[in-house]
Every structure is written in C-alpha cells, then in structure tokens.
C-alpha cells in the first residue's frame, strides 16, 4: 500500500466508524431522549361537515412526510366520559413528536407544512397549539 | 403413542400454537392499533412555585404504574416560538396513550389515580383534558 493510499484508507475507516457510531446513536435516541410534543386542536368553521373534516384529515396526513416529524397521530374527540374538565368541542387534532425545538422550527418552515396551511386554513375558525418539552 | 396420549398431545400443541399466535398479535398491536391519547394541561395556583411544580410532577410520575397506561409523557411548556395560537400559560402536562376507551376508564377509577388526585389537586386551579381517538 502506498503512503497516500494508506492515509486515504485510514481516513475512510475513521469516517465510516464515526458514521456507524452516529447511526447507532440515532437508533437509540427515541428511547432515551426527551422529546418535544406539538399538539394542535382544530375547530372547523362547519363542524357538521364530514367533507370538510375529511379534507382537513387528508391535509394533516401529508405532514408525516416532513423529516423532522418523528411520529404523527391524527385524532378526533374520543368517546370518553363527558366531564366538566374535558374539552371535546374541537373537530380534529394533530399530535407530533420532535427531537428538539430546532426540529419543530424546521417543520414550521417546511414547504409541505406551508402547502397544508395554504390548502386547509380556510376550513378552520380556531386553532390552539400546545408545545410541551418532556421533563 | 396411545390414542389418549395422542389426543392430549394434539390438544396441547393446538393450545400452544394459539398462545404463540396470540402472543405474536399482542407484540404487533402497538404498531397497528389505533390509540387513544389523553392529554391533560394543569395550571398551578402558584405558577411561580418551583416546589409546587415538582410536587405535581412527582405525583404525575406515579401514574405510569397503572397497567392500562401504555406510555406517559410529562411535560412543561417548550421554548418554541411565541405565536397567537400557542398556549404556553399552563404549568405542566400529562400525555398518555391507551389501547381503548375501556383502558382510560380503568385508569380513571384506579387507586393510584385517585391517590394522585387526593394528594395533588390542591395544587392546581384549572385543568383541561383532551381525549383523542386516532383516525
């Protein structure tokens, strides 16, 4: 092996080793890292319109393609007991997990998210967002 | 093998086979089954009291022991961008996953949950609950 070749080989091996270590860390992350949750509740302008609800849900499904979105749950009010503290007046909800605040920033600015707002924001009259960081 | 022995062997094999299949289904469930999320936001009476916040968080941690609680995320407001739609006025939040409405009913009636309410409800002045069923 020429001196130059050997240096290239060592550099490549170090780079590959680092990449493998980084990959292992990424795989382990979801279990150990504290996550940010982004929970959005939507109140439709026409809450009785099944068509508008379906349009909103279809729009929400597109958000899963944004790489920093680690998990997406799209929901509607559950049929749990009606209690004073339970708010079941919303039409649909979107719950996402991010690795950190930066991931949520990337999501907000992402073209898929902007397209969703452009296509669907005429459907809702109110939105409430809760961003929580795991303790 | 005697006729009786053979029958016992076949029955046992069928039972074991069914048990294995049931076990495989249980293992697969979390990925395929639509889940119920139970997200509770707490506003403390003394929002500036670090001590009260810690008492509430310690209380919330006990809820993880309730068998029907599939996952528990305890959070505080994340440092995401302040926007009109973002409500970051709460003190702490509890996000849980259940397999179904029945699992949430079991949780509500469970002694650990009742003990938590008994020990911690004097700390908060407001609670909002959102129960969502995955679509």
PDB file of C-alpha atoms in Angstrom:
ATOM      1  CA  UNK A   1       0.000   0.000   0.000  1.00  0.00           C
ATOM      2  CA  UNK A   2       1.391   3.407  -0.985  1.00  0.00           C
ATOM      3  CA  UNK A   3       1.702   6.021   1.750  1.00  0.00           C
ATOM      4  CA  UNK A   4      -1.020   8.137   0.100  1.00  0.00           C
ATOM      5  CA  UNK A   5      -3.321   5.102  -0.242  1.00  0.00           C
ATOM      6  CA  UNK A   6      -2.799   4.152   3.380  1.00  0.00           C
ATOM      7  CA  UNK A   7      -3.714   7.653   4.530  1.00  0.00           C
ATOM      8  CA  UNK A   8      -6.878   7.571   2.385  1.00  0.00           C
ATOM      9  CA  UNK A   9      -7.758   4.148   3.784  1.00  0.00           C
ATOM     10  CA  UNK A  10      -7.321   5.298   7.385  1.00  0.00           C
ATOM     11  CA  UNK A  11      -9.345   8.475   6.775  1.00  0.00           C
ATOM     12  CA  UNK A  12     -12.143   6.463   5.156  1.00  0.00           C
ATOM     13  CA  UNK A  13     -12.138   3.949   8.023  1.00  0.00           C
ATOM     14  CA  UNK A  14     -12.360   6.734  10.607  1.00  0.00           C
ATOM     15  CA  UNK A  15     -15.198   8.423   8.706  1.00  0.00           C
ATOM     16  CA  UNK A  16     -17.093   5.140   8.359  1.00  0.00           C
ATOM     17  CA  UNK A  17     -16.515   4.360  12.044  1.00  0.00           C
ATOM     18  CA  UNK A  18     -17.902   7.761  13.046  1.00  0.00           C
ATOM     19  CA  UNK A  19     -20.888   7.329  10.737  1.00  0.00           C
ATOM     20  CA  UNK A  20     -21.608   3.917  12.289  1.00  0.00           C
ATOM     21  CA  UNK A  21     -21.414   5.399  15.790  1.00  0.00           C
ATOM     22  CA  UNK A  22     -23.684   8.285  14.784  1.00  0.00           C
ATOM     23  CA  UNK A  23     -26.141   5.833  13.241  1.00  0.00           C
ATOM     24  CA  UNK A  24     -26.179   3.747  16.445  1.00  0.00           C
ATOM     25  CA  UNK A  25     -26.880   6.900  18.467  1.00  0.00           C
ATOM     26  CA  UNK A  26     -29.757   7.827  16.166  1.00  0.00           C
ATOM     27  CA  UNK A  27     -31.252   4.359  16.575  1.00  0.00           C
ATOM     28  CA  UNK A  28     -31.069   4.619  20.354  1.00  0.00           C
ATOM     29  CA  UNK A  29     -32.362   8.196  20.562  1.00  0.00           C
ATOM     30  CA  UNK A  30     -36.150   7.658  20.651  1.00  0.00           C
ATOM     31  CA  UNK A  31     -35.899   5.614  23.858  1.00  0.00           C
ATOM     32  CA  UNK A  32     -33.553   7.877  25.780  1.00  0.00           C
ATOM     33  CA  UNK A  33     -34.020  11.408  24.539  1.00  0.00           C
ATOM     34  CA  UNK A  34     -36.570  13.787  25.964  1.00  0.00           C
ATOM     35  CA  UNK A  35     -38.997  14.677  23.223  1.00  0.00           C
ATOM     36  CA  UNK A  36     -40.977  17.743  22.275  1.00  0.00           C
ATOM     37  CA  UNK A  37     -44.667  17.203  21.617  1.00  0.00           C
ATOM     38  CA  UNK A  38     -46.658  19.551  19.384  1.00  0.00           C
ATOM     39  CA  UNK A  39     -50.406  19.067  19.874  1.00  0.00           C
ATOM     40  CA  UNK A  40     -52.754  21.150  17.721  1.00  0.00           C
ATOM     41  CA  UNK A  41     -56.556  21.251  18.073  1.00  0.00           C
ATOM     42  CA  UNK A  42     -58.702  22.471  15.167  1.00  0.00           C
ATOM     43  CA  UNK A  43     -62.255  23.814  15.319  1.00  0.00           C
ATOM     44  CA  UNK A  44     -63.869  23.689  11.860  1.00  0.00           C
ATOM     45  CA  UNK A  45     -65.989  26.565  10.513  1.00  0.00           C
ATOM     46  CA  UNK A  46     -68.540  23.896   9.522  1.00  0.00           C
ATOM     47  CA  UNK A  47     -68.251  21.377  12.354  1.00  0.00           C
ATOM     48  CA  UNK A  48     -71.065  19.240  10.920  1.00  0.00           C
ATOM     49  CA  UNK A  49     -69.436  18.895   7.501  1.00  0.00           C
ATOM     50  CA  UNK A  50     -67.981  15.395   7.134  1.00  0.00           C
ATOM     51  CA  UNK A  51     -66.451  16.575   3.848  1.00  0.00           C
ATOM     52  CA  UNK A  52     -64.536  19.439   5.496  1.00  0.00           C
ATOM     53  CA  UNK A  53     -63.335  17.088   8.261  1.00  0.00           C
ATOM     54  CA  UNK A  54     -62.059  14.624   5.667  1.00  0.00           C
ATOM     55  CA  UNK A  55     -60.279  17.410   3.751  1.00  0.00           C
ATOM     56  CA  UNK A  56     -58.571  18.508   6.958  1.00  0.00           C
ATOM     57  CA  UNK A  57     -57.558  14.932   7.856  1.00  0.00           C
ATOM     58  CA  UNK A  58     -56.180  14.327   4.345  1.00  0.00           C
ATOM     59  CA  UNK A  59     -54.194  17.567   4.662  1.00  0.00           C
ATOM     60  CA  UNK A  60     -52.846  16.550   8.076  1.00  0.00           C
ATOM     61  CA  UNK A  61     -51.676  13.197   6.688  1.00  0.00           C
ATOM     62  CA  UNK A  62     -49.287  14.985   4.290  1.00  0.00           C
ATOM     63  CA  UNK A  63     -47.350  16.384   7.280  1.00  0.00           C
ATOM     64  CA  UNK A  64     -45.911  12.957   8.109  1.00  0.00           C
ATOM     65  CA  UNK A  65     -43.511  13.325   5.157  1.00  0.00           C
ATOM     66  CA  UNK A  66     -41.643  16.178   6.842  1.00  0.00           C
ATOM     67  CA  UNK A  67     -38.386  14.553   8.030  1.00  0.00           C
ATOM     68  CA  UNK A  68     -38.196  16.189  11.473  1.00  0.00           C
ATOM     69  CA  UNK A  69     -41.696  14.878  12.372  1.00  0.00           C
ATOM     70  CA  UNK A  70     -40.852  11.745  14.387  1.00  0.00           C
ATOM     71  CA  UNK A  71     -44.399  10.472  14.866  1.00  0.00           C
ATOM     72  CA  UNK A  72     -47.833  11.746  13.871  1.00  0.00           C
ATOM     73  CA  UNK A  73     -51.176  10.918  15.483  1.00  0.00           C
ATOM     74  CA  UNK A  74     -54.250  12.401  13.831  1.00  0.00           C
ATOM     75  CA  UNK A  75     -57.302  12.236  16.068  1.00  0.00           C
ATOM     76  CA  UNK A  76     -60.911  13.173  16.640  1.00  0.00           C
ATOM     77  CA  UNK A  77     -62.624  13.516  20.045  1.00  0.00           C
ATOM     78  CA  UNK A  78     -62.707  10.148  21.815  1.00  0.00           C
ATOM     79  CA  UNK A  79     -65.936   8.813  23.291  1.00  0.00           C
ATOM     80  CA  UNK A  80     -64.690   9.035  26.873  1.00  0.00           C
ATOM     81  CA  UNK A  81     -66.938  10.157  29.724  1.00  0.00           C
ATOM     82  CA  UNK A  82     -68.155  13.767  29.398  1.00  0.00           C
ATOM     83  CA  UNK A  83     -66.777  15.660  32.368  1.00  0.00           C
ATOM     84  CA  UNK A  84     -66.518  19.424  33.035  1.00  0.00           C
ATOM     85  CA  UNK A  85     -62.746  19.359  32.530  1.00  0.00           C
ATOM     86  CA  UNK A  86     -62.903  17.508  29.196  1.00  0.00           C
ATOM     87  CA  UNK A  87     -62.964  19.695  26.087  1.00  0.00           C
ATOM     88  CA  UNK A  88     -64.390  17.643  23.223  1.00  0.00           C
ATOM     89  CA  UNK A  89     -65.632  20.615  21.193  1.00  0.00           C
ATOM     90  CA  UNK A  90     -62.774  20.506  18.635  1.00  0.00           C
ATOM     91  CA  UNK A  91     -63.123  18.754  15.265  1.00  0.00           C
ATOM     92  CA  UNK A  92     -59.692  17.172  14.815  1.00  0.00           C
ATOM     93  CA  UNK A  93     -56.252  17.102  16.384  1.00  0.00           C
ATOM     94  CA  UNK A  94     -52.673  16.589  15.295  1.00  0.00           C
ATOM     95  CA  UNK A  95     -50.078  15.270  17.740  1.00  0.00           C
ATOM     96  CA  UNK A  96     -46.452  15.207  16.651  1.00  0.00           C
ATOM     97  CA  UNK A  97     -43.156  14.373  18.303  1.00  0.00           C
ATOM     98  CA  UNK A  98     -39.900  16.201  17.587  1.00  0.00           C
ATOM     99  CA  UNK A  99     -36.387  15.589  18.851  1.00  0.00           C
ATOM    100  CA  UNK A 100     -35.989  19.243  19.830  1.00  0.00           C
ATOM    101  CA  UNK A 101     -37.126  22.854  19.283  1.00  0.00           C
ATOM    102  CA  UNK A 102     -34.985  23.048  16.121  1.00  0.00           C
ATOM    103  CA  UNK A 103     -36.952  20.122  14.639  1.00  0.00           C
ATOM    104  CA  UNK A 104     -40.199  21.981  15.258  1.00  0.00           C
ATOM    105  CA  UNK A 105     -38.750  25.126  13.626  1.00  0.00           C
ATOM    106  CA  UNK A 106     -37.799  23.090  10.543  1.00  0.00           C
ATOM    107  CA  UNK A 107     -41.369  21.734  10.422  1.00  0.00           C
ATOM    108  CA  UNK A 108     -42.968  25.200  10.653  1.00  0.00           C
ATOM    109  CA  UNK A 109     -40.897  26.485   7.717  1.00  0.00           C
ATOM    110  CA  UNK A 110     -41.136  23.312   5.587  1.00  0.00           C
ATOM    111  CA  UNK A 111     -42.862  23.646   2.154  1.00  0.00           C
ATOM    112  CA  UNK A 112     -45.204  20.689   2.928  1.00  0.00           C
ATOM    113  CA  UNK A 113     -46.408  22.464   6.085  1.00  0.00           C
ATOM    114  CA  UNK A 114     -46.838  25.764   4.225  1.00  0.00           C
ATOM    115  CA  UNK A 115     -48.803  23.961   1.496  1.00  0.00           C
ATOM    116  CA  UNK A 116     -51.055  22.374   4.140  1.00  0.00           C
ATOM    117  CA  UNK A 117     -51.829  25.787   5.687  1.00  0.00           C
ATOM    118  CA  UNK A 118     -52.470  27.250   2.212  1.00  0.00           C
ATOM    119  CA  UNK A 119     -54.836  24.398   1.268  1.00  0.00           C
ATOM    120  CA  UNK A 120     -56.683  23.890   4.555  1.00  0.00           C
ATOM    121  CA  UNK A 121     -56.664  27.059   6.685  1.00  0.00           C
ATOM    122  CA  UNK A 122     -59.975  28.217   5.144  1.00  0.00           C
ATOM    123  CA  UNK A 123     -61.589  25.161   6.813  1.00  0.00           C
ATOM    124  CA  UNK A 124     -60.978  26.118  10.435  1.00  0.00           C
ATOM    125  CA  UNK A 125     -62.087  29.041  12.585  1.00  0.00           C
ATOM    126  CA  UNK A 126     -59.910  28.359  15.624  1.00  0.00           C
ATOM    127  CA  UNK A 127     -56.660  26.584  16.432  1.00  0.00           C
ATOM    128  CA  UNK A 128     -54.951  26.011  19.780  1.00  0.00           C
ATOM    129  CA  UNK A 129     -51.368  24.734  19.945  1.00  0.00           C
ATOM    130  CA  UNK A 130     -49.649  23.211  22.968  1.00  0.00           C
ATOM    131  CA  UNK A 131     -45.901  22.595  22.702  1.00  0.00           C
ATOM    132  CA  UNK A 132     -44.505  20.581  25.592  1.00  0.00           C
ATOM    133  CA  UNK A 133     -40.966  19.528  26.472  1.00  0.00           C
ATOM    134  CA  UNK A 134     -40.657  16.242  28.343  1.00  0.00           C
ATOM    135  CA  UNK A 135     -39.241  16.702  31.865  1.00  0.00           C
TER     136      UNK A 135
ATOM    137  CA  UNK B   1     -48.267 -43.270  21.442  1.00  0.00           C
ATOM    138  CA  UNK B   2     -51.623 -44.307  22.970  1.00  0.00           C
ATOM    139  CA  UNK B   3     -54.775 -42.869  21.428  1.00  0.00           C
ATOM    140  CA  UNK B   4     -55.471 -40.842  24.592  1.00  0.00           C
ATOM    141  CA  UNK B   5     -51.873 -39.590  24.708  1.00  0.00           C
ATOM    142  CA  UNK B   6     -52.032 -38.578  21.056  1.00  0.00           C
ATOM    143  CA  UNK B   7     -55.219 -36.613  21.622  1.00  0.00           C
ATOM    144  CA  UNK B   8     -53.662 -34.850  24.620  1.00  0.00           C
ATOM    145  CA  UNK B   9     -50.549 -34.090  22.573  1.00  0.00           C
ATOM    146  CA  UNK B  10     -52.592 -32.634  19.711  1.00  0.00           C
ATOM    147  CA  UNK B  11     -54.746 -30.560  22.079  1.00  0.00           C
ATOM    148  CA  UNK B  12     -51.634 -29.248  23.836  1.00  0.00           C
ATOM    149  CA  UNK B  13     -49.997 -28.420  20.520  1.00  0.00           C
ATOM    150  CA  UNK B  14     -53.093 -26.560  19.349  1.00  0.00           C
ATOM    151  CA  UNK B  15     -53.323 -24.628  22.632  1.00  0.00           C
ATOM    152  CA  UNK B  16     -49.621 -23.747  22.499  1.00  0.00           C
ATOM    153  CA  UNK B  17     -49.946 -22.748  18.863  1.00  0.00           C
ATOM    154  CA  UNK B  18     -52.879 -20.473  19.667  1.00  0.00           C
ATOM    155  CA  UNK B  19     -50.994 -18.988  22.610  1.00  0.00           C
ATOM    156  CA  UNK B  20     -48.000 -18.293  20.352  1.00  0.00           C
ATOM    157  CA  UNK B  21     -50.251 -16.674  17.765  1.00  0.00           C
ATOM    158  CA  UNK B  22     -51.976 -14.574  20.461  1.00  0.00           C
ATOM    159  CA  UNK B  23     -48.592 -13.547  21.830  1.00  0.00           C
ATOM    160  CA  UNK B  24     -47.422 -12.513  18.348  1.00  0.00           C
ATOM    161  CA  UNK B  25     -50.588 -10.430  17.911  1.00  0.00           C
ATOM    162  CA  UNK B  26     -50.020  -8.685  21.245  1.00  0.00           C
ATOM    163  CA  UNK B  27     -46.455  -7.872  20.245  1.00  0.00           C
ATOM    164  CA  UNK B  28     -47.635  -6.400  16.972  1.00  0.00           C
ATOM    165  CA  UNK B  29     -50.521  -4.407  18.455  1.00  0.00           C
ATOM    166  CA  UNK B  30     -48.797  -1.142  19.414  1.00  0.00           C
ATOM    167  CA  UNK B  31     -47.730  -0.575  15.804  1.00  0.00           C
ATOM    168  CA  UNK B  32     -51.065  -1.354  14.157  1.00  0.00           C
ATOM    169  CA  UNK B  33     -53.796  -0.461  16.618  1.00  0.00           C
ATOM    170  CA  UNK B  34     -55.382   2.964  16.729  1.00  0.00           C
ATOM    171  CA  UNK B  35     -54.664   4.506  20.092  1.00  0.00           C
ATOM    172  CA  UNK B  36     -56.485   6.843  22.423  1.00  0.00           C
ATOM    173  CA  UNK B  37     -54.480   9.811  23.706  1.00  0.00           C
ATOM    174  CA  UNK B  38     -55.349  11.534  26.968  1.00  0.00           C
ATOM    175  CA  UNK B  39     -53.643  14.939  27.222  1.00  0.00           C
ATOM    176  CA  UNK B  40     -54.151  16.945  30.419  1.00  0.00           C
ATOM    177  CA  UNK B  41     -52.921  20.501  30.994  1.00  0.00           C
ATOM    178  CA  UNK B  42     -52.553  21.832  34.549  1.00  0.00           C
ATOM    179  CA  UNK B  43     -52.486  25.457  35.673  1.00  0.00           C
ATOM    180  CA  UNK B  44     -50.979  25.746  39.164  1.00  0.00           C
ATOM    181  CA  UNK B  45     -52.483  28.040  41.832  1.00  0.00           C
ATOM    182  CA  UNK B  46     -48.913  29.249  42.435  1.00  0.00           C
ATOM    183  CA  UNK B  47     -47.392  29.198  38.939  1.00  0.00           C
ATOM    184  CA  UNK B  48     -44.106  30.646  40.214  1.00  0.00           C
ATOM    185  CA  UNK B  49     -43.608  27.956  42.854  1.00  0.00           C
ATOM    186  CA  UNK B  50     -40.914  25.534  41.726  1.00  0.00           C
ATOM    187  CA  UNK B  51     -41.793  23.431  44.779  1.00  0.00           C
ATOM    188  CA  UNK B  52     -45.450  23.058  43.753  1.00  0.00           C
ATOM    189  CA  UNK B  53     -44.423  22.208  40.178  1.00  0.00           C
ATOM    190  CA  UNK B  54     -42.079  19.496  41.459  1.00  0.00           C
ATOM    191  CA  UNK B  55     -44.798  18.066  43.734  1.00  0.00           C
ATOM    192  CA  UNK B  56     -47.163  17.880  40.745  1.00  0.00           C
ATOM    193  CA  UNK B  57     -44.529  16.251  38.520  1.00  0.00           C
ATOM    194  CA  UNK B  58     -43.686  13.679  41.222  1.00  0.00           C
ATOM    195  CA  UNK B  59     -47.402  12.925  41.526  1.00  0.00           C
ATOM    196  CA  UNK B  60     -47.770  12.543  37.766  1.00  0.00           C
ATOM    197  CA  UNK B  61     -44.861  10.068  37.676  1.00  0.00           C
ATOM    198  CA  UNK B  62     -46.803   7.651  39.902  1.00  0.00           C
ATOM    199  CA  UNK B  63     -49.471   7.285  37.186  1.00  0.00           C
ATOM    200  CA  UNK B  64     -47.099   5.277  34.974  1.00  0.00           C
ATOM    201  CA  UNK B  65     -47.635   2.244  37.243  1.00  0.00           C
ATOM    202  CA  UNK B  66     -51.290   1.940  36.191  1.00  0.00           C
ATOM    203  CA  UNK B  67     -51.298  -1.073  33.826  1.00  0.00           C
ATOM    204  CA  UNK B  68     -53.630   0.358  31.167  1.00  0.00           C
ATOM    205  CA  UNK B  69     -51.360   3.428  30.717  1.00  0.00           C
ATOM    206  CA  UNK B  70     -49.315   2.439  27.656  1.00  0.00           C
ATOM    207  CA  UNK B  71     -46.976   5.420  27.618  1.00  0.00           C
ATOM    208  CA  UNK B  72     -46.610   8.551  29.737  1.00  0.00           C
ATOM    209  CA  UNK B  73     -45.015  11.853  28.742  1.00  0.00           C
ATOM    210  CA  UNK B  74     -44.829  14.501  31.454  1.00  0.00           C
ATOM    211  CA  UNK B  75     -44.076  17.929  30.050  1.00  0.00           C
ATOM    212  CA  UNK B  76     -43.704  21.646  30.662  1.00  0.00           C
ATOM    213  CA  UNK B  77     -44.164  24.399  28.050  1.00  0.00           C
ATOM    214  CA  UNK B  78     -41.495  24.092  25.347  1.00  0.00           C
ATOM    215  CA  UNK B  79     -39.445  27.102  24.290  1.00  0.00           C
ATOM    216  CA  UNK B  80     -40.928  27.207  20.804  1.00  0.00           C
ATOM    217  CA  UNK B  81     -41.746  30.493  19.069  1.00  0.00           C
ATOM    218  CA  UNK B  82     -44.463  32.510  20.832  1.00  0.00           C
ATOM    219  CA  UNK B  83     -47.374  32.793  18.410  1.00  0.00           C
ATOM    220  CA  UNK B  84     -51.010  33.855  18.971  1.00  0.00           C
ATOM    221  CA  UNK B  85     -52.236  30.283  18.538  1.00  0.00           C
ATOM    222  CA  UNK B  86     -49.743  28.796  21.024  1.00  0.00           C
ATOM    223  CA  UNK B  87     -50.970  28.453  24.609  1.00  0.00           C
ATOM    224  CA  UNK B  88     -47.945  28.220  26.894  1.00  0.00           C
ATOM    225  CA  UNK B  89     -49.702  29.517  30.014  1.00  0.00           C
ATOM    226  CA  UNK B  90     -50.071  26.080  31.673  1.00  0.00           C
ATOM    227  CA  UNK B  91     -47.596  24.787  34.254  1.00  0.00           C
ATOM    228  CA  UNK B  92     -47.330  21.092  33.366  1.00  0.00           C
ATOM    229  CA  UNK B  93     -48.914  18.486  31.122  1.00  0.00           C
ATOM    230  CA  UNK B  94     -49.520  14.753  31.134  1.00  0.00           C
ATOM    231  CA  UNK B  95     -49.849  12.849  27.854  1.00  0.00           C
ATOM    232  CA  UNK B  96     -50.895   9.204  27.993  1.00  0.00           C
ATOM    233  CA  UNK B  97     -51.729   6.544  25.460  1.00  0.00           C
ATOM    234  CA  UNK B  98     -54.405   3.904  25.963  1.00  0.00           C
ATOM    235  CA  UNK B  99     -55.443   0.982  23.788  1.00  0.00           C
ATOM    236  CA  UNK B 100     -59.104   1.976  24.001  1.00  0.00           C
ATOM    237  CA  UNK B 101     -61.801   3.855  25.949  1.00  0.00           C
ATOM    238  CA  UNK B 102     -62.045   0.954  28.419  1.00  0.00           C
ATOM    239  CA  UNK B 103     -58.340   1.398  29.269  1.00  0.00           C
ATOM    240  CA  UNK B 104     -58.980   5.055  30.059  1.00  0.00           C
ATOM    241  CA  UNK B 105     -61.969   4.120  32.247  1.00  0.00           C
ATOM    242  CA  UNK B 106     -59.781   1.669  34.198  1.00  0.00           C
ATOM    243  CA  UNK B 107     -57.208   4.451  34.673  1.00  0.00           C
ATOM    244  CA  UNK B 108     -59.799   6.957  35.970  1.00  0.00           C
ATOM    245  CA  UNK B 109     -61.059   4.508  38.594  1.00  0.00           C
ATOM    246  CA  UNK B 110     -57.611   3.116  39.570  1.00  0.00           C
ATOM    247  CA  UNK B 111     -56.494   3.648  43.228  1.00  0.00           C
ATOM    248  CA  UNK B 112     -53.140   5.157  42.079  1.00  0.00           C
ATOM    249  CA  UNK B 113     -55.019   7.782  40.050  1.00  0.00           C
ATOM    250  CA  UNK B 114     -57.400   8.510  42.932  1.00  0.00           C
ATOM    251  CA  UNK B 115     -54.424   8.863  45.303  1.00  0.00           C
ATOM    252  CA  UNK B 116     -52.771  11.305  42.871  1.00  0.00           C
ATOM    253  CA  UNK B 117     -55.915  13.495  42.743  1.00  0.00           C
ATOM    254  CA  UNK B 118     -56.198  13.350  46.548  1.00  0.00           C
ATOM    255  CA  UNK B 119     -52.540  14.350  47.036  1.00  0.00           C
ATOM    256  CA  UNK B 120     -52.155  16.929  44.280  1.00  0.00           C
ATOM    257  CA  UNK B 121     -55.493  18.538  43.361  1.00  0.00           C
ATOM    258  CA  UNK B 122     -54.954  21.347  45.918  1.00  0.00           C
ATOM    259  CA  UNK B 123     -52.004  22.473  43.762  1.00  0.00           C
ATOM    260  CA  UNK B 124     -53.921  23.374  40.605  1.00  0.00           C
ATOM    261  CA  UNK B 125     -56.618  25.929  39.847  1.00  0.00           C
ATOM    262  CA  UNK B 126     -57.515  24.760  36.345  1.00  0.00           C
ATOM    263  CA  UNK B 127     -57.306  21.588  34.275  1.00  0.00           C
ATOM    264  CA  UNK B 128     -58.187  20.980  30.625  1.00  0.00           C
ATOM    265  CA  UNK B 129     -58.402  17.445  29.243  1.00  0.00           C
ATOM    266  CA  UNK B 130     -58.360  16.463  25.568  1.00  0.00           C
ATOM    267  CA  UNK B 131     -59.132  12.820  24.745  1.00  0.00           C
ATOM    268  CA  UNK B 132     -58.482  11.928  21.115  1.00  0.00           C
ATOM    269  CA  UNK B 133     -59.048   8.719  19.157  1.00  0.00           C
ATOM    270  CA  UNK B 134     -56.634   8.112  16.288  1.00  0.00           C
ATOM    271  CA  UNK B 135     -58.385   8.133  12.908  1.00  0.00           C
TER     272      UNK B 135
END
